[in-house]
Amino acid sequence: MFRDPSLRPLAWIALILFICLGTTDYAVGQEKTNPPSSTGEAGSTTGTSTGLTKHPGRPLLGDRGPDFKLKTYGTEEEFQLKDFRGEASVVLVFVHRREGYLKSYDELGKQLDEQDIQMAFICRQGATDKKLEETNTPVLCDRWGDVAKSYGALDLVSRDIVPSIVILNREGYVRFFIAGYMPTAEALGETVVAVLKPYEPEGA
């Protein structure tokens, strides 16, 4: 190919660089399309099976939930997540305005409160309606959707909340996440108890 012997070393260098760059691009592409599995307090899991994917703004199982401070709907009271660390587990329910599960979830919230588990509804300002006014569970106004976004519960196109549930243990770590599907209150109650139950080895 190169008749001039002085050019042959340059050809070999170019070939080596081409192979190295090609390998690097392939590895990066694999990392983007196949995110590594995450191991948290709730066990080993992959993004596909839980809806948790490793991208900015969405905590994985075992990550500490982002702290926030929001005003309670209809009052000037503030709800700050870190205030519950070491005191109570927290169930965050990101509410879409058209969902009709609020009444049954509110009843569940009262039952969980007796077990030192705090439930809170989070919605965009303007999504509040008569149903939210009648709840005993705190309704938090996430006016700009920043909290929902930090938990992966915001549709970045419509800027509306995606119905989602996040369960945090007493230390504030994520133990459960589900988006786009809201279980019945009974099923949610069973899930809360299951994921927050202290681990007990067999034979203990």
Short mmCIF file of C-alpha atoms in Angstrom, two decimals:
data_model
loop_
_atom_site.label_atom_id
_atom_site.label_comp_id
_atom_site.label_asym_id
_atom_site.label_seq_id
_atom_site.Cartn_x
_atom_site.Cartn_y
_atom_site.Cartn_z
CA MET A 1 0.00 0.00 0.00
CA PHE A 2 2.79 2.39 1.00
CA ARG A 3 5.72 1.89 -1.29
CA ASP A 4 7.75 4.49 0.58
CA PRO A 5 9.16 2.55 3.62
CA SER A 6 9.22 5.77 5.69
CA LEU A 7 5.38 5.94 5.60
CA ARG A 8 4.72 2.38 6.83
CA PRO A 9 5.08 3.19 10.59
CA LEU A 10 2.47 5.92 10.18
CA ALA A 11 0.07 3.41 8.65
CA TRP A 12 0.47 1.05 11.60
CA ILE A 13 -0.09 3.89 14.09
CA ALA A 14 -3.25 4.96 12.25
CA LEU A 15 -4.58 1.37 12.26
CA ILE A 16 -3.94 0.96 16.02
CA LEU A 17 -5.69 4.26 16.81
CA PHE A 18 -8.69 3.24 14.68
CA ILE A 19 -9.06 -0.07 16.56
CA CYS A 20 -8.72 1.57 20.00
CA LEU A 21 -11.26 4.29 19.26
CA GLY A 22 -13.71 1.78 17.87
CA THR A 23 -13.45 -0.37 21.00
CA THR A 24 -13.95 2.63 23.28
CA ASP A 25 -17.12 3.74 21.46
CA TYR A 26 -18.56 0.24 21.68
CA ALA A 27 -17.94 0.04 25.43
CA VAL A 28 -19.61 3.39 26.08
CA GLY A 29 -22.58 2.36 23.97
CA GLN A 30 -22.95 -0.84 25.97
CA GLU A 31 -22.94 1.09 29.23
CA LYS A 32 -25.73 3.38 28.04
CA THR A 33 -27.99 0.65 26.72
CA ASN A 34 -27.35 -1.87 29.50
CA PRO A 35 -27.16 0.00 32.84
CA PRO A 36 -25.60 -1.97 35.66
CA SER A 37 -27.85 -3.53 38.27
CA SER A 38 -28.19 -1.76 41.60
CA THR A 39 -28.06 -3.38 44.99
CA GLY A 40 -29.96 -1.59 47.75
CA GLU A 41 -31.54 -2.42 51.05
CA ALA A 42 -34.43 -4.09 49.27
CA GLY A 43 -32.12 -6.49 47.47
CA SER A 44 -30.51 -6.71 44.04
CA THR A 45 -32.59 -5.39 41.18
CA THR A 46 -32.36 -4.05 37.65
CA GLY A 47 -33.87 -0.91 36.20
CA THR A 48 -36.11 -2.87 33.85
CA SER A 49 -37.95 -4.83 36.51
CA THR A 50 -38.61 -1.97 38.94
CA GLY A 51 -38.88 1.10 36.76
CA LEU A 52 -35.75 2.46 38.42
CA THR A 53 -33.11 3.37 35.86
CA LYS A 54 -29.73 4.93 36.49
CA HIS A 55 -30.18 8.44 35.16
CA PRO A 56 -29.87 11.88 36.79
CA GLY A 57 -32.65 12.78 39.20
CA ARG A 58 -34.08 9.38 40.00
CA PRO A 59 -32.82 7.63 43.14
CA LEU A 60 -32.22 3.90 43.02
CA LEU A 61 -33.12 1.36 45.67
CA GLY A 62 -30.77 1.92 48.57
CA ASP A 63 -30.16 5.59 47.69
CA ARG A 64 -31.22 8.22 50.20
CA GLY A 65 -34.28 10.06 48.95
CA PRO A 66 -33.64 13.71 48.03
CA ASP A 67 -34.68 16.04 50.83
CA PHE A 68 -37.35 18.66 50.17
CA LYS A 69 -39.52 21.20 51.93
CA LEU A 70 -43.06 21.86 50.66
CA LYS A 71 -46.06 23.74 51.98
CA THR A 72 -49.17 21.82 52.91
CA TYR A 73 -52.17 22.57 50.74
CA GLY A 74 -54.55 25.05 52.33
CA THR A 75 -52.15 25.99 55.15
CA GLU A 76 -48.82 27.68 55.66
CA GLU A 77 -47.38 24.61 57.39
CA GLU A 78 -44.20 23.16 55.91
CA PHE A 79 -43.40 19.50 55.44
CA GLN A 80 -39.68 18.69 55.34
CA LEU A 81 -38.62 15.15 54.59
CA LYS A 82 -35.47 15.08 56.72
CA ASP A 83 -37.54 15.88 59.82
CA PHE A 84 -38.76 12.27 59.74
CA ARG A 85 -35.32 10.65 59.65
CA GLY A 86 -34.92 8.39 62.63
CA GLU A 87 -38.53 9.04 63.62
CA ALA A 88 -40.81 7.49 61.00
CA SER A 89 -40.87 5.83 57.61
CA VAL A 90 -42.46 7.85 54.81
CA VAL A 91 -44.72 6.90 51.90
CA LEU A 92 -44.78 9.54 49.15
CA VAL A 93 -47.76 9.33 46.80
CA PHE A 94 -47.35 11.51 43.70
CA VAL A 95 -50.90 12.36 42.67
CA HIS A 96 -52.24 12.93 39.20
CA ARG A 97 -55.35 15.11 39.20
CA ARG A 98 -57.59 12.58 37.47
CA GLU A 99 -56.95 9.65 39.79
CA GLY A 100 -59.72 8.40 42.07
CA TYR A 101 -57.73 6.46 44.68
CA LEU A 102 -57.39 9.32 47.16
CA LYS A 103 -60.17 8.33 49.55
CA SER A 104 -58.98 4.73 49.99
CA TYR A 105 -55.35 5.84 50.26
CA ASP A 106 -56.35 8.41 52.88
CA GLU A 107 -57.89 5.64 55.00
CA LEU A 108 -54.69 3.64 54.61
CA GLY A 109 -52.69 6.70 55.66
CA LYS A 110 -54.54 6.82 58.98
CA GLN A 111 -53.76 3.13 59.61
CA LEU A 112 -50.08 3.58 58.75
CA ASP A 113 -49.82 6.58 61.04
CA GLU A 114 -50.51 4.27 63.98
CA GLN A 115 -47.38 2.32 62.97
CA ASP A 116 -45.15 5.41 62.77
CA ILE A 117 -45.38 5.50 59.00
CA GLN A 118 -46.19 8.90 57.51
CA MET A 119 -48.01 9.10 54.18
CA ALA A 120 -48.06 12.30 52.13
CA PHE A 121 -49.74 13.22 48.84
CA ILE A 122 -47.70 15.38 46.46
CA CYS A 123 -49.32 17.26 43.58
CA ARG A 124 -48.71 20.19 41.29
CA GLN A 125 -50.36 23.45 42.30
CA GLY A 126 -53.54 23.70 40.26
CA ALA A 127 -54.11 19.95 40.43
CA THR A 128 -55.69 20.27 43.85
CA ASP A 129 -59.45 19.89 44.03
CA LYS A 130 -62.25 19.12 46.47
CA LYS A 131 -61.03 15.55 46.96
CA LEU A 132 -57.70 16.79 48.28
CA GLU A 133 -59.33 19.28 50.63
CA GLU A 134 -61.20 16.48 52.37
CA THR A 135 -58.19 14.26 53.11
CA ASN A 136 -56.57 13.81 56.52
CA THR A 137 -53.28 12.93 54.84
CA PRO A 138 -50.98 15.95 54.23
CA VAL A 139 -51.27 17.26 50.67
CA LEU A 140 -48.03 18.91 49.55
CA CYS A 141 -47.88 21.48 46.76
CA ASP A 142 -45.00 20.85 44.38
CA ARG A 143 -45.70 23.99 42.36
CA TRP A 144 -42.90 23.71 39.82
CA GLY A 145 -42.65 19.92 39.85
CA ASP A 146 -39.09 19.97 41.20
CA VAL A 147 -39.71 17.32 43.86
CA ALA A 148 -41.55 15.06 41.43
CA LYS A 149 -38.69 15.42 38.97
CA SER A 150 -36.10 14.53 41.61
CA TYR A 151 -37.98 11.28 42.27
CA GLY A 152 -38.58 10.42 38.62
CA ALA A 153 -42.32 11.16 38.91
CA LEU A 154 -42.62 14.05 36.42
CA ASP A 155 -43.50 13.84 32.73
CA LEU A 156 -40.85 16.13 31.24
CA VAL A 157 -43.00 16.80 28.16
CA SER A 158 -46.37 17.65 29.70
CA ARG A 159 -44.80 18.79 33.03
CA ASP A 160 -47.53 16.84 34.79
CA ILE A 161 -47.02 14.36 37.60
CA VAL A 162 -46.82 10.67 36.74
CA PRO A 163 -48.77 8.70 39.38
CA SER A 164 -46.00 7.18 41.49
CA ILE A 165 -45.27 5.76 44.94
CA VAL A 166 -41.98 5.93 46.83
CA ILE A 167 -41.45 4.18 50.18
CA LEU A 168 -38.62 5.45 52.38
CA ASN A 169 -37.46 3.77 55.57
CA ARG A 170 -36.73 5.56 58.87
CA GLU A 171 -33.25 6.54 57.68
CA GLY A 172 -34.67 8.06 54.50
CA TYR A 173 -33.47 5.38 52.07
CA VAL A 174 -35.58 4.28 49.11
CA ARG A 175 -37.01 0.80 49.64
CA PHE A 176 -39.67 0.74 46.92
CA PHE A 177 -40.64 2.68 43.79
CA ILE A 178 -43.42 2.29 41.27
CA ALA A 179 -44.54 4.68 38.51
CA GLY A 180 -47.52 4.74 36.19
CA TYR A 181 -49.52 2.18 38.13
CA MET A 182 -51.34 2.68 41.41
CA PRO A 183 -52.21 -0.48 43.37
CA THR A 184 -55.30 -0.80 45.52
CA ALA A 185 -55.02 0.57 49.05
CA GLU A 186 -55.03 -2.98 50.41
CA ALA A 187 -52.20 -4.06 48.11
CA LEU A 188 -50.23 -0.90 48.91
CA GLY A 189 -50.65 -1.51 52.64
CA GLU A 190 -49.29 -5.05 52.28
CA THR A 191 -46.37 -3.74 50.23
CA VAL A 192 -45.50 -1.08 52.79
CA VAL A 193 -45.43 -3.65 55.60
CA ALA A 194 -43.39 -6.11 53.51
CA VAL A 195 -40.65 -3.69 52.42
CA LEU A 196 -40.31 -2.01 55.81
CA LYS A 197 -40.34 -5.19 57.87
CA PRO A 198 -36.93 -5.71 59.55
CA TYR A 199 -34.88 -8.45 57.93
CA GLU A 200 -34.82 -11.61 60.05
CA PRO A 201 -32.50 -14.47 59.00
CA GLU A 202 -33.98 -17.96 58.88
CA GLY A 203 -33.85 -19.72 62.23
CA ALA A 204 -33.57 -16.46 64.17
#
